[in-house]
Structures are given as structure tokens and as C-alpha cells.
Short mmCIF file of C-alpha atoms in Angstrom, two decimals:
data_model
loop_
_atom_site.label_atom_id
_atom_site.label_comp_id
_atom_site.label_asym_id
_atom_site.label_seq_id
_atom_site.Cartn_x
_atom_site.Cartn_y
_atom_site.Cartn_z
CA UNK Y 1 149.04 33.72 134.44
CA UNK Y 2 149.40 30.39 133.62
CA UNK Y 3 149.80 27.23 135.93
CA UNK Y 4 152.24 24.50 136.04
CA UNK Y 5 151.06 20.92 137.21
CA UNK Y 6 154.01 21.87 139.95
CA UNK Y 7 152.80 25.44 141.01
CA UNK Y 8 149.44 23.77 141.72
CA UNK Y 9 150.74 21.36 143.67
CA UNK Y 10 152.76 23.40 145.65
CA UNK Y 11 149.89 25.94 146.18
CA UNK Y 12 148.01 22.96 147.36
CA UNK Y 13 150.03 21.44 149.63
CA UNK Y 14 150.88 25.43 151.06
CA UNK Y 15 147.20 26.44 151.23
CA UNK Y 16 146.70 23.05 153.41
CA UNK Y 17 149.02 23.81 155.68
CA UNK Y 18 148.46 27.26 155.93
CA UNK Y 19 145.44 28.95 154.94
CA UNK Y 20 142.50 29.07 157.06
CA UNK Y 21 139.62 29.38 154.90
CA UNK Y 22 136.11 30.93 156.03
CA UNK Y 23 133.13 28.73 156.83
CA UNK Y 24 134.88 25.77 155.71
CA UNK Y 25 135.20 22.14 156.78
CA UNK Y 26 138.91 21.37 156.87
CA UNK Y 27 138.67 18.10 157.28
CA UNK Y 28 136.94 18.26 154.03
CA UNK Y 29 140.24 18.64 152.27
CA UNK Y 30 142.43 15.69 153.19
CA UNK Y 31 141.31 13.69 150.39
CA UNK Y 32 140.11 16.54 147.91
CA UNK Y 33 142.08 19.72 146.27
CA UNK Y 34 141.28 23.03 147.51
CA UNK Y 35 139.57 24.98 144.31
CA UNK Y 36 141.46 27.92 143.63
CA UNK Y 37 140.57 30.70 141.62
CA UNK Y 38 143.00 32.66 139.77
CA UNK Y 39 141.23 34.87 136.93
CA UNK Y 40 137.83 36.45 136.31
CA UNK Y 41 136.42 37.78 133.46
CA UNK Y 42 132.73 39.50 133.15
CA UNK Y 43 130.41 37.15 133.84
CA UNK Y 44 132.95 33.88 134.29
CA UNK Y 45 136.08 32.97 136.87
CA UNK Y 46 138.27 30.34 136.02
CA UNK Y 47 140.47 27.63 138.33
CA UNK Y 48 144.15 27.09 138.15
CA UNK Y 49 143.72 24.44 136.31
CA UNK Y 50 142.61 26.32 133.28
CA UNK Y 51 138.42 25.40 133.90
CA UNK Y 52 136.17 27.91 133.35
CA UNK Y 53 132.80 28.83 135.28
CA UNK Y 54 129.89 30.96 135.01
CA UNK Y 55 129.90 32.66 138.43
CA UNK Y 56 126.43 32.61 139.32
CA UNK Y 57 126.72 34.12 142.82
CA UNK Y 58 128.94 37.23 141.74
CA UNK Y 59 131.81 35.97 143.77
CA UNK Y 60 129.49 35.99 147.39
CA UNK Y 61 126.65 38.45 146.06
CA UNK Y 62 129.70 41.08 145.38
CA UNK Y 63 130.42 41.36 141.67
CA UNK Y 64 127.76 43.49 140.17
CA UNK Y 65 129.96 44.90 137.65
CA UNK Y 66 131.46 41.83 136.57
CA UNK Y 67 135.12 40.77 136.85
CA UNK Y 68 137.83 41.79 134.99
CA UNK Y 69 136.92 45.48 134.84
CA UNK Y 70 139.94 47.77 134.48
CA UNK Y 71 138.88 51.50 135.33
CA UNK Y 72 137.66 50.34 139.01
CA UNK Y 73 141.55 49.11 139.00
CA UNK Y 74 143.00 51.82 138.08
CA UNK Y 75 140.84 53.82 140.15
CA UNK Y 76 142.51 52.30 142.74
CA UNK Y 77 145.95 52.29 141.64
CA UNK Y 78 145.23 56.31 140.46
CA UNK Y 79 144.20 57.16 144.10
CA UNK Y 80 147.17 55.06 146.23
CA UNK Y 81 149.58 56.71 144.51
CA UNK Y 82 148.03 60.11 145.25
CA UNK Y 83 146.68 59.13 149.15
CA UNK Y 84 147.43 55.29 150.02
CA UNK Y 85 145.58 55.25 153.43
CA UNK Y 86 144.29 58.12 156.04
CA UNK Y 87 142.00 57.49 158.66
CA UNK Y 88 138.32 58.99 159.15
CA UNK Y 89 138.78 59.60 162.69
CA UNK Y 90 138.20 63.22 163.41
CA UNK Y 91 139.33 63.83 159.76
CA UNK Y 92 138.34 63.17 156.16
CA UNK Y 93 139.56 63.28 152.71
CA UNK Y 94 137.98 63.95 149.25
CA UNK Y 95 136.67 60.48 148.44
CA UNK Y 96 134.90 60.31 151.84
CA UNK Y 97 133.29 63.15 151.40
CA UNK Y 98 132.05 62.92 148.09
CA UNK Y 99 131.28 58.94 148.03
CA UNK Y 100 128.74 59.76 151.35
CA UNK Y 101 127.24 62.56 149.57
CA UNK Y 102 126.68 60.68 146.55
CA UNK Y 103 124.93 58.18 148.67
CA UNK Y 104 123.15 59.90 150.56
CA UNK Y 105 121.67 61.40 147.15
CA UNK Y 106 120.09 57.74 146.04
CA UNK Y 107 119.25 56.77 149.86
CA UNK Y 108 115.41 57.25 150.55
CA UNK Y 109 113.89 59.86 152.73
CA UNK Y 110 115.87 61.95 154.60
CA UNK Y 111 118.72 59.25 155.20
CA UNK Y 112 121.82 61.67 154.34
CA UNK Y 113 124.75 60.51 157.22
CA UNK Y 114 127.26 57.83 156.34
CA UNK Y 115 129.20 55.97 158.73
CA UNK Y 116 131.73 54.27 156.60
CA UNK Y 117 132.87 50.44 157.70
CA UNK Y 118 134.50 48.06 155.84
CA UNK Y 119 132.13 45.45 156.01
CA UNK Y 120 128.63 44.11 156.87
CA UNK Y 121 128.86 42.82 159.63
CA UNK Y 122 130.61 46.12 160.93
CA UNK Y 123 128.04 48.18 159.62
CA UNK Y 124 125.37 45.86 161.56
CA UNK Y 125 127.56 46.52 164.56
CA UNK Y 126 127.32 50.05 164.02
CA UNK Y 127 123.63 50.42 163.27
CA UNK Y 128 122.84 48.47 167.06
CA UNK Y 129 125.38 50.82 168.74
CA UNK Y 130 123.91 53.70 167.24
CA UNK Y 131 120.55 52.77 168.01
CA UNK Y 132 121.44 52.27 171.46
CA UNK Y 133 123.41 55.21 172.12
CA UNK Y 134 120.71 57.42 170.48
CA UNK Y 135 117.94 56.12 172.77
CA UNK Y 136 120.76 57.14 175.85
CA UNK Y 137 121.02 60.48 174.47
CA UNK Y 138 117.15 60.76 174.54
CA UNK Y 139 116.14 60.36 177.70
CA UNK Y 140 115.53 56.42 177.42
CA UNK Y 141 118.41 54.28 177.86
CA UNK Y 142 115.95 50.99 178.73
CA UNK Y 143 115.39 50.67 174.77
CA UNK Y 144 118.69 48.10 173.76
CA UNK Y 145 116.99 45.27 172.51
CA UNK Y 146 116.59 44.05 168.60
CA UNK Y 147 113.99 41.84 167.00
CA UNK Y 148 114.80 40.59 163.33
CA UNK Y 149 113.70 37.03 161.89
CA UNK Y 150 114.13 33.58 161.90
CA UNK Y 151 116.94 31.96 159.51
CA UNK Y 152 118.62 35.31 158.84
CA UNK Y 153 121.95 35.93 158.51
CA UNK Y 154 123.19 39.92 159.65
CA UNK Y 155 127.07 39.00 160.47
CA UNK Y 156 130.00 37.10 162.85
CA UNK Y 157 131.01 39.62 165.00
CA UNK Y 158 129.38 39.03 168.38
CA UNK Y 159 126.76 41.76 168.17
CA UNK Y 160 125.48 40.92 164.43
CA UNK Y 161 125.76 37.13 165.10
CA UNK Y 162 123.26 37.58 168.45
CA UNK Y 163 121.31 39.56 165.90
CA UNK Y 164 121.52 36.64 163.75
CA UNK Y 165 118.45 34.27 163.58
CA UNK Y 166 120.32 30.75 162.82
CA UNK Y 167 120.72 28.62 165.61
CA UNK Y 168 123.67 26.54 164.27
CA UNK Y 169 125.79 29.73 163.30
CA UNK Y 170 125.43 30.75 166.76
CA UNK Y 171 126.07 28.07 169.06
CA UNK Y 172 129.34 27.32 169.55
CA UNK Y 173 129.95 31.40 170.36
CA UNK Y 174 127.37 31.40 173.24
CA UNK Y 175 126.96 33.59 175.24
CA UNK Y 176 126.49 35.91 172.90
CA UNK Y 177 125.21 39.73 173.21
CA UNK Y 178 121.58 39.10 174.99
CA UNK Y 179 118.66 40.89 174.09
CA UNK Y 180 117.72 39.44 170.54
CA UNK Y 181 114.42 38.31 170.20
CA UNK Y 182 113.61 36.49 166.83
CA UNK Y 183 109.77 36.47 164.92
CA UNK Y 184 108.87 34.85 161.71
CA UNK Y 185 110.60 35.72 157.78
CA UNK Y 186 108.60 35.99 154.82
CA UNK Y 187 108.52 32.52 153.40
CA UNK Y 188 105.37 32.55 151.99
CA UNK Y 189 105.92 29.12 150.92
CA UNK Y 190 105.96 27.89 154.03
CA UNK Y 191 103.26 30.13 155.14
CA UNK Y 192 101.62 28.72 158.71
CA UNK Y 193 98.09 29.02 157.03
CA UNK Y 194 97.60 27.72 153.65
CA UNK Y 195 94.83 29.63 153.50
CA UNK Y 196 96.32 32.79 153.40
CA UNK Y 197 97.26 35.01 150.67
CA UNK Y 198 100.10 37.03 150.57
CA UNK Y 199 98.81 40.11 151.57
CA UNK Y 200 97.29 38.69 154.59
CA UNK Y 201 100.34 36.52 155.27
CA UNK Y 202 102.35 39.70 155.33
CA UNK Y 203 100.36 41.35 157.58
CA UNK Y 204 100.74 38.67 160.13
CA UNK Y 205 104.18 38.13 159.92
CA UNK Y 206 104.89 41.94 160.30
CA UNK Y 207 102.27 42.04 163.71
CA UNK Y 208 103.87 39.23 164.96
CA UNK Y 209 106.72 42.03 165.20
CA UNK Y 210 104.20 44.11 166.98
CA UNK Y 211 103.71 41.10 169.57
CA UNK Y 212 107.37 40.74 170.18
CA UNK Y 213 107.85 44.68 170.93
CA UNK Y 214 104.74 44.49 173.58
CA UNK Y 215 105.96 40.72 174.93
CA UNK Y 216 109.28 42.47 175.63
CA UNK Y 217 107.96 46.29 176.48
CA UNK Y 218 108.32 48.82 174.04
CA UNK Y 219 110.34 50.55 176.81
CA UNK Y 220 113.09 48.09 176.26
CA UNK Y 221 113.19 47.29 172.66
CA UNK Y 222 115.38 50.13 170.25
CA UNK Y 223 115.53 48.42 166.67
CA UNK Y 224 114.07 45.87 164.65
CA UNK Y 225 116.87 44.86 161.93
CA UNK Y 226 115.02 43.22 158.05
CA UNK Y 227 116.67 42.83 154.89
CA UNK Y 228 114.21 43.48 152.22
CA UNK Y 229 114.95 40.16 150.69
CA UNK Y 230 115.73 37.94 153.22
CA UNK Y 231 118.95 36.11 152.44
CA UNK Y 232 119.11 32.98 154.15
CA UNK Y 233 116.83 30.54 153.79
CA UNK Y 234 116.45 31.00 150.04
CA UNK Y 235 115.31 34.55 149.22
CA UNK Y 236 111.90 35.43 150.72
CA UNK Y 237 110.76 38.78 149.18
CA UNK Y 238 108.15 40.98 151.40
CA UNK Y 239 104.54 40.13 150.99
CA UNK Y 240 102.30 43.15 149.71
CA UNK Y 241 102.28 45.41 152.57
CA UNK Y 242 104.38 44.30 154.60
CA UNK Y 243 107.16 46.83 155.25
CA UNK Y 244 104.48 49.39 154.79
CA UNK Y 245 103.06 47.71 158.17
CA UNK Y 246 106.45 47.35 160.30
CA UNK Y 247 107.02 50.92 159.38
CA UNK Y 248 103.65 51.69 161.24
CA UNK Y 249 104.42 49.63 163.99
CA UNK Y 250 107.80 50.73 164.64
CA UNK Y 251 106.36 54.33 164.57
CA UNK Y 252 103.51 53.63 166.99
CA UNK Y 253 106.48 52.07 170.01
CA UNK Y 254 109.39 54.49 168.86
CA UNK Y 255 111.43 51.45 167.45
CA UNK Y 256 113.73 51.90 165.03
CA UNK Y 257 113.88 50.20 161.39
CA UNK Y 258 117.42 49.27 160.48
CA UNK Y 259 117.15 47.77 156.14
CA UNK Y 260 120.15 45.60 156.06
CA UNK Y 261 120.81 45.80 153.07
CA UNK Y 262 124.64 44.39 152.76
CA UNK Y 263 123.73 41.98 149.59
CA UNK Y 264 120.29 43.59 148.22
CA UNK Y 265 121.42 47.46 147.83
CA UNK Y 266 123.31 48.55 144.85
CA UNK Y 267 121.17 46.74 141.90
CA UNK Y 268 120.82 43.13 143.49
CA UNK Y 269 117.08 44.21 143.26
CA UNK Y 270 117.27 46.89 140.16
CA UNK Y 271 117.61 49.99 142.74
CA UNK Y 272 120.27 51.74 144.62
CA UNK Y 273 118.45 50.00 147.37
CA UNK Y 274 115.97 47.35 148.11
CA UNK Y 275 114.02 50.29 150.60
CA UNK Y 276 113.36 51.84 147.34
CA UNK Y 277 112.23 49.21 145.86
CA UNK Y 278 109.74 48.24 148.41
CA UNK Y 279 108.57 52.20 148.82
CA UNK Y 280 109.60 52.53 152.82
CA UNK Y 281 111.96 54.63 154.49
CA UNK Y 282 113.80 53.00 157.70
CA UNK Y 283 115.73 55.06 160.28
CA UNK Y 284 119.05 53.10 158.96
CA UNK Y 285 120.13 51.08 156.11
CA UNK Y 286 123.29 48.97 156.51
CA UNK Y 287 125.13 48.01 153.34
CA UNK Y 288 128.06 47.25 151.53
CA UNK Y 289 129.28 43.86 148.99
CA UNK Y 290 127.88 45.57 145.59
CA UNK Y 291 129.44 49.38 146.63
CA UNK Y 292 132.61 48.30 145.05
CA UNK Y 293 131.57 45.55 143.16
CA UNK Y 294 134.29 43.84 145.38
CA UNK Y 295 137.15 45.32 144.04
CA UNK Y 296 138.19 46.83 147.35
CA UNK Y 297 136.57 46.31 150.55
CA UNK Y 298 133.64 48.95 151.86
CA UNK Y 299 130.64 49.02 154.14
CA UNK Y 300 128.34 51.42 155.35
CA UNK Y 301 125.72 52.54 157.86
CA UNK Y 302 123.29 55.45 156.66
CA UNK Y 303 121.28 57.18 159.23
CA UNK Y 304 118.37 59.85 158.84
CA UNK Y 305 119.02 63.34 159.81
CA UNK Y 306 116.69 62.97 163.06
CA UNK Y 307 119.34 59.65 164.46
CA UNK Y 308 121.92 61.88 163.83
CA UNK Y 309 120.48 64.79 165.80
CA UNK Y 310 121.47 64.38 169.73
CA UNK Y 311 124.86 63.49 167.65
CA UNK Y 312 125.66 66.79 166.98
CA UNK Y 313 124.95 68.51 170.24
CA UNK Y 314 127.81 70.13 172.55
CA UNK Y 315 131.00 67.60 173.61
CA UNK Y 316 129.30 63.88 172.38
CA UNK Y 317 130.86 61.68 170.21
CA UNK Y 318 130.09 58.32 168.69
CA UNK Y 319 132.84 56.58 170.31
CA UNK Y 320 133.13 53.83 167.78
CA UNK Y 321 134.95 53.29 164.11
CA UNK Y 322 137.35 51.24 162.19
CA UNK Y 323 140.91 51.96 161.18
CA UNK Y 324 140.04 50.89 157.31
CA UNK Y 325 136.16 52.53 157.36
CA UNK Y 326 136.18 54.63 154.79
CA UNK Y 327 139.49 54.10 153.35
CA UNK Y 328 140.74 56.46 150.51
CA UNK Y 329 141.48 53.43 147.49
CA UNK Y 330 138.03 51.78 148.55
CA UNK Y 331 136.13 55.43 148.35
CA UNK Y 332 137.71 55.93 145.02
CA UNK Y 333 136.94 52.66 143.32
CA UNK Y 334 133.25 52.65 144.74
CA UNK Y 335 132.98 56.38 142.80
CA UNK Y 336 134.25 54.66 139.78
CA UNK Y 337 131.90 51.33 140.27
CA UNK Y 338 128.76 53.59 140.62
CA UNK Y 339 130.01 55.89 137.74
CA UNK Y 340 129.29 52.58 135.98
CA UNK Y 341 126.22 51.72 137.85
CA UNK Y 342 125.01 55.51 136.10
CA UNK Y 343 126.88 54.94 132.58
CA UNK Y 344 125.68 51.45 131.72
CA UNK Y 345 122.47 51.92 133.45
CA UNK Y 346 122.84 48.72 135.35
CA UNK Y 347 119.52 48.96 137.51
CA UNK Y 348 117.77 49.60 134.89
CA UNK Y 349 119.22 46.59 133.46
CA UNK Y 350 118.17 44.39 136.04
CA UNK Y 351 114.59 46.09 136.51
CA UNK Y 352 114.39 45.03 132.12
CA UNK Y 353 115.81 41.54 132.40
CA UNK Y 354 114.45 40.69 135.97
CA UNK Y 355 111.20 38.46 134.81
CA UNK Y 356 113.39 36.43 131.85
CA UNK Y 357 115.60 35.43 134.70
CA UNK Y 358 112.58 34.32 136.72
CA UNK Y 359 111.07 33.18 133.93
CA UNK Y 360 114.13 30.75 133.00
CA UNK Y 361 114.40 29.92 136.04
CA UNK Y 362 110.88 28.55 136.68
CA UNK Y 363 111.28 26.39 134.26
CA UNK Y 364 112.98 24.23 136.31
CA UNK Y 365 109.42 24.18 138.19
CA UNK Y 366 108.70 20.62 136.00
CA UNK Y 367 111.70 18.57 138.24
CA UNK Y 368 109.88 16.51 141.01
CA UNK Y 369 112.64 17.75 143.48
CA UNK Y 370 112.24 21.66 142.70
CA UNK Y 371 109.46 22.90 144.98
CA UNK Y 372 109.36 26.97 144.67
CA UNK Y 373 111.43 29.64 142.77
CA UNK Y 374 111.18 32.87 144.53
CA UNK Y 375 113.27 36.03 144.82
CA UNK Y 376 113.33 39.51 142.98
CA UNK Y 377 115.87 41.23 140.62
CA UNK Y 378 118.68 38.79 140.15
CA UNK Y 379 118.94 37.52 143.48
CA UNK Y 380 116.49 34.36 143.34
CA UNK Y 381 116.44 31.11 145.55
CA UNK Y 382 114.97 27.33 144.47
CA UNK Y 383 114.03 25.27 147.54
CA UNK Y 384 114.29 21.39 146.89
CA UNK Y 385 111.81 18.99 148.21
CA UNK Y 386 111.36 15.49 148.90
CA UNK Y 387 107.79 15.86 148.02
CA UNK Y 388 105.87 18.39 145.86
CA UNK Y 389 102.62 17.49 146.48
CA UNK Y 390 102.98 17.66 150.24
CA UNK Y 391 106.11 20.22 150.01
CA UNK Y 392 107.89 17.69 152.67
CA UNK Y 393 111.59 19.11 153.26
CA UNK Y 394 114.31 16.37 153.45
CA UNK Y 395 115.65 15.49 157.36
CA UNK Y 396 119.03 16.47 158.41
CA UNK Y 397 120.85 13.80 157.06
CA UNK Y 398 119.13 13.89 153.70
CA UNK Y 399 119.93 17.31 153.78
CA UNK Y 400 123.91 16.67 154.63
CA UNK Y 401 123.76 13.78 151.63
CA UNK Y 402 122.04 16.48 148.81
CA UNK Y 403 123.75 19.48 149.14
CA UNK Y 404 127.16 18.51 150.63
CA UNK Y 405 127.70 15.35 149.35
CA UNK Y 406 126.94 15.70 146.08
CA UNK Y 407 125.11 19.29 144.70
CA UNK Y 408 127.61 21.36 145.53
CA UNK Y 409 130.50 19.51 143.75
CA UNK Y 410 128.33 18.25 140.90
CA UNK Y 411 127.08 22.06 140.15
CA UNK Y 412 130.96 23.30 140.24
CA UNK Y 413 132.00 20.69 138.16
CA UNK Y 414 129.24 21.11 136.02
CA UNK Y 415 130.70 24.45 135.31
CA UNK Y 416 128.01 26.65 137.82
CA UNK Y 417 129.13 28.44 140.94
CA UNK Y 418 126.30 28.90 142.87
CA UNK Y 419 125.14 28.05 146.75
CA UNK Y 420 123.58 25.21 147.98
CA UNK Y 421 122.64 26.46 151.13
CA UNK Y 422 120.83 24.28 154.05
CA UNK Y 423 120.59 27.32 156.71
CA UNK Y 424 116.80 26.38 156.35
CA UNK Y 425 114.61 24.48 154.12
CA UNK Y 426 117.50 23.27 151.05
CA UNK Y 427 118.26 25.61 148.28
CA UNK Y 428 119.89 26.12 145.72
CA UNK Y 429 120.90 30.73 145.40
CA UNK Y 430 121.45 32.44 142.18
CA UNK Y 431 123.02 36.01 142.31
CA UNK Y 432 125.32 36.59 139.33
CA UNK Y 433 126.26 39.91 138.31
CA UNK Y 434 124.32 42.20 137.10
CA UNK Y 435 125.49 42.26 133.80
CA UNK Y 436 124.27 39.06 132.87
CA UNK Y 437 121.68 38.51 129.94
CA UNK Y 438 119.78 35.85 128.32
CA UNK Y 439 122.26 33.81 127.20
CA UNK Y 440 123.79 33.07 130.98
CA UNK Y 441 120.70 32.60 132.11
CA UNK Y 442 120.09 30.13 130.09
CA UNK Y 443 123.32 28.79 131.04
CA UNK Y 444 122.29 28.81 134.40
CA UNK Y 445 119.14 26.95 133.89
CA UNK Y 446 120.74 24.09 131.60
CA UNK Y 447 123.55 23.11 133.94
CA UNK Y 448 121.14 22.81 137.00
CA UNK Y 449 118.42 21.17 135.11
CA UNK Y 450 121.09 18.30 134.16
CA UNK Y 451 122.41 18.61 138.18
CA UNK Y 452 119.17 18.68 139.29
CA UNK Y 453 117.84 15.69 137.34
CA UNK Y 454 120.66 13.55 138.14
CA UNK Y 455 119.98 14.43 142.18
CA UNK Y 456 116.46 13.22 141.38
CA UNK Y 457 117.60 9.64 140.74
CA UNK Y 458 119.72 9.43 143.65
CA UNK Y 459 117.14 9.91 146.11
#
């Protein structure tokens, strides 16, 4: 569809008044146009206005199988017509059925119940209820607590926010839902110890989980919630070891290991999921973004067959669920999106083309400002520093000045969508889909090499 200089305008002035976009800043937009996307197409999305631009975060690490593809939208369009909507409460339909068992067939271990939501967040949600009510149901209803790490994100809804490890995300919701306790990520590059290697870093970041579950009593403590790449923050992938040692640990107190895995399962990291990837088996993995490849919304909790156990016994019920969880168009296109995962061999894609990516990417390694490149598959972070020698991180207001006042735009208008994230140290995250090849990375690396340089002489 094509827009006039007047439709724009009046979508403008409409969305101003109207819309109420996520995690923005409003006030933001009193003296600047809203960008509005209208079209995508593979690996690129393009603005009312006719520009075009490589999407380098597949839409917000969604897109795997690229925009623009037709049989996931007629899959949809196929199944409304036959069942538009029926609810999963105390009944199921085909797609439900089939889409958990399929699954359950890539999940690790013995992982084989699906809880369908319709998001992340909701599927965090779920896996802390669970936990909770499956410590009540046996015998020891003191275990509620959850540890997970500093700077992560897990969700906005009151119980994945508390689980949440950003300070700034969470404080103008306080109180929130208590017992979260919070130990160290994986940023090697900001190891505590210089001296360490990685190994030995990831050994003491995963006992300082240990510590937490004593500090608290292992009595009171039921889950301990890790992405296997940790989002915010800028990508920190597990040190050598280091999930081998949590799953030890959570073994030894009878805590159970939730893999969030909302952005890193489905071929973010070249497997069904990231717990593959990393060879451990949790008690739960939470996921959802990449099931559909966004082209209808889906979530999911996946339990093992032991969680589900006191489940299935006489008159209880998990007394929780969501009117659109498992929903019959979303089932149907996330068959059809993983019929292309299997067709196109799209992990195996990612697990071929992973190290150019890096590769490219670390070229940027020669720019004063560009401190570390780190991440796995095609989900990869670059933090920026003040100083490389020292690695000295820029202050608040530096912060506020680099990435909001003038990366973020310049990067768009350079023709990159991407995220320049300050949750932590400043980065710059790079998650296109999955589909993407040597010639958009190289894309990639050209447009924030020119970005990047000019940010240099403004400092």
C-alpha cells in the first residue's frame, strides 16, 4: 500500500493522540514523527514513507522466518475459517494437541507437558506458579522463592517483573511480588577477577547461586529462573560449565531450573532450544517470540513428566490459564513456521553461518569506542566504552547522550534497526532473522562502522 503525504499526516497526528506505545517516552514525540512501519519483506521492513531497513533485531527477536512469508498467512487464514477461536480450558482442539506434541519431541530430557500462553511474560508467570504449587502438592509449601541474575529481563506482569533483575524497570511498580533474590550474570567481560578464566569464572558465578539458596534456606527457595543467553545487558553466553554446575546445585537443595528461553529457543542459537545447545536439562523451559516467527501471538511453558506428576493425581487442578493460550490460528501458523524451521533447515543454517556473523562483527573490534562482541548464534551484543584500555563504561548521562540522543536515530536513519540498549553497561543488540547470510551481515557491519565512527568524534 502506498502512502500519501496526507495519510501520513493524519496517521501521525491520530497515533499522537491515541496510541499508547510500549516502553516509550511520549514526550519524545512532540517535536519528532512517530516511525511507522507498514511492509516487511525477508530480511528488510520499510516506513510509510517509502524507506527501507534491514531489520536487524527480527522485529523484537521474533522474525526468524523472515517477513513477508505467505504459507504462515494462510495457515492462519486456512484454520479461522475452519475454527476461529476455542478455549483450552478443560478442552482442546487438533492444533493444540499436535503443536505440544511436536514440541515436546525437540524439548530435552523428559520435558513432554505444554502449558500454552500467549506470551513470555505469561509463560514466566506460569513456570513460578507451577513451581510453587508443585512444592504445595509435595509436602513442602515453604519453597516459593526464585533466584535469577542481575540485569535480566523475564517480563511486566508483576510476578516476572519481581523476577526481573533491573532495578529501573521495577521501581515505579513497587511493591512487587517478594521473594526474589538476585546473584551475578555471565558477563565475563566484566568478570570480578581478571584473573580468571572462563571456566573458573563460571563456576563462581553459578556457586554464588549455591550461596543464595543456603543465605535464604533451601527450605524456602523453589526455582532459580536463567536464560541461556542472557538478554539484557548485551548477550552474556554461559561460561564452560556453568549450567552443568547450577544443574548440580539445584539437584543437591531440590530447586528447580526454569531455561527462559522466550528469545533464545527456536534457532536464535541454531537449536530448537538454547538447553540443547548448552547440553542441560532444566525442570521447565519458558518460551515463545520465534514459535510463530511473530505472525500470530504464542507462548509456552514446558514441564518434565516428574513437575507434572502430583498434577495428575485425584480432584487437583492447576487453577491458572489464559483465554488466548493456545489459540487455534496461533497453533496452526506455529505448525506451519516450524514446518519451515524442518524444510529450510534453518538451525542448521544458523549453526553454518554463526562464526561469519561473529566474525563480521568483530571487526568492528578496531573502533576505540567498541569494547567486546559477545553472543552465540545470531543473537550477539557490542558493549561501547569510554575507554578500551581500562574498559571504563560511560556515566549515566553519557549514557542518556550516546544511545538516546543520538545512536539510536543515527542507526535507523542509517538504514539499521537494531537496539541500543543501556539496561547495563551500553550496547548495541543484533538479532536479525535467521535467514540472513553474508551479504546482510555485511550490511550490518558497514552501517554501524560509519554510526559508530561518527559517535567516536562526538565524545
Amino acid at each position: 500500500m502506498t502512502y500519501s503525504d496526507e495519510d501520513i499526516a493524519r496517521l501521525q497526528k491520530a497515533g499522537k493522540r491515541h496510541l499508547w506505545m510500549h516502553f516509550s517516552r511520549h514526550g519524545s514525540y512532540a517535536d519528532h514523527d512517530i516511525p511507522i512501519i507498514t511492509k516487511g519483506d525477508g530480511m528488510y521492513v520499510w516506513d510509510a514513507n517509502g524507506k527501507k531497513y534491514l531489520d536487524g533485531l527480527a522485529g523484537l527477536f521474533v522474525v526468524q522466518a523472515g517477513h513477508g512469508r505467505e504459507e504462515l498467512a494462510e495457515a492462519a487464514a486456512k484454520q479461522a475459517k475452519e475454527l476461529a477461536f476455542f478455549p483450552i480450558w478443560t478442552f482442546a482442539h487438533p492444533n493444540a494437541i499436535e503443536l505440544a506434541e511436536r514440541i515436546a519431541s525437540y524439548a530435552p530430557g523428559d520435558l513432554n507437558r505444554v502449558f500454552f500462553t500467549t506470551g513470555g511474560g505469561e509463560a514466566v508467570e506460569t513456570a513460578w506458579k507451577a513451581a510453587k504449587q508443585y512444592f504445595k502438592l509435595t509436602g513442602k509449601p515453604a519453597k516459593t522463592k526464585v533466584i535469577s541474575r542481575q540485569i535480566a529481563y523475564h517480563g511486566t506482569t508483576h510476578g516476572a517483573l519481581s523476577i526481573t533483575g533491573i532495578p529501573g524497570l521495577k521501581k515505579p511498580y513497587e511493591p512487587l511480588v517478594p521473594s526474589t533474590i538476585h546473584v551475578p550474570n555471565t558477563n565475563f567481560y566484566r568478570a570480578p577477577d581478571p584473573t580468571m578464566d572462563e571456566t573458573a569464572f563460571g563456576r563462581w558465578a553459578a556457586d554464588e547461586i549455591e550461596r543464595a539458596i543456603l543465605a535464604e534456606g533451601a527450605d524456602t527457595v523453589c526455582a532459580v529462573f536463567l536464560e541461556p543467553v542472557q538478554n539484557a545487558g548485551g548477550c552474556f553466553p554461559p561460561p564452560p560449565g556453568y549450567f552443568q554446575r547450577v544443574r548440580e546445585i539445584c539437584d543437591r537443595h531440590e530447586v528447580l531450573l526454569v531455561s527462559d528461553e522466550v528469545i533464545c529457543a527456536f534457532g536464535r542459537l541454531g537449536d530448537m532450544f538454547g538447553a540443547n545447545r548448552y547440553g542441560y536439562v532444566p525442570d521447565m523451559i519458558t518460551c515463545a517470540k520465534g514459535l510463530t516467527s511473530g505472525y500470530s501471538p504464542l507462548g509456552a511453558m514446558i514441564a518434565s513428566d516428574r513437575m507434572m506428576e502430583p498434577f495428575l493425581e485425584g480432584t487437583t487442578s492447576f487453577v491458572h490459564g489464559y483465554t488466548f493460550g493456545g489459540h487455534p490460528v496461533s497453533t496452526a501458523v506455529a505448525m506451519a513456521n516450524l514446518d519451515i524451521f524442518e524444510r529450510e533447515k534453518i538451525n542448521e543454517h544458523v549453526r553454518d553461518t554463526e562464526g561469519a556473523f561473529r566474525g563480521t562483527l568483530e571487526k568492528l573490534l578496531d573502533l576505540d569506542i567498541v569494547g567486546d562482541v559477545r553472543g552465540d548464534g545470531f543473537f550477539y551484543g557490542i558493549e561501547l566504552v569510554k575507554d578500551k584500555a581500562t574498559k571504563e563504561s560511560f556515566d549515566d548521562a553519557e549514557s542518556e547522550k550516546l544511545l538516546r540522543g543520538f545512536l539510536s536515530k543515527a542507526l535507523f536513519d542509517g538504514g539499521l534497526y537494531c537496539r541500543a540498549d543501556d539496561r547495563g553497561d551500553p550496547v548495541i543488540q543484533l538479532s536479525p532473522p535467521l535467514i540472513a547470510d553474508q551479504s546482510h551481515f555485511d550490511e550490518i557491519e558497514q552501517i554501524l562502522r560509519s554510526v559508530l565512527t561518527e559517535a567516536q568524534g562526538l565524545l
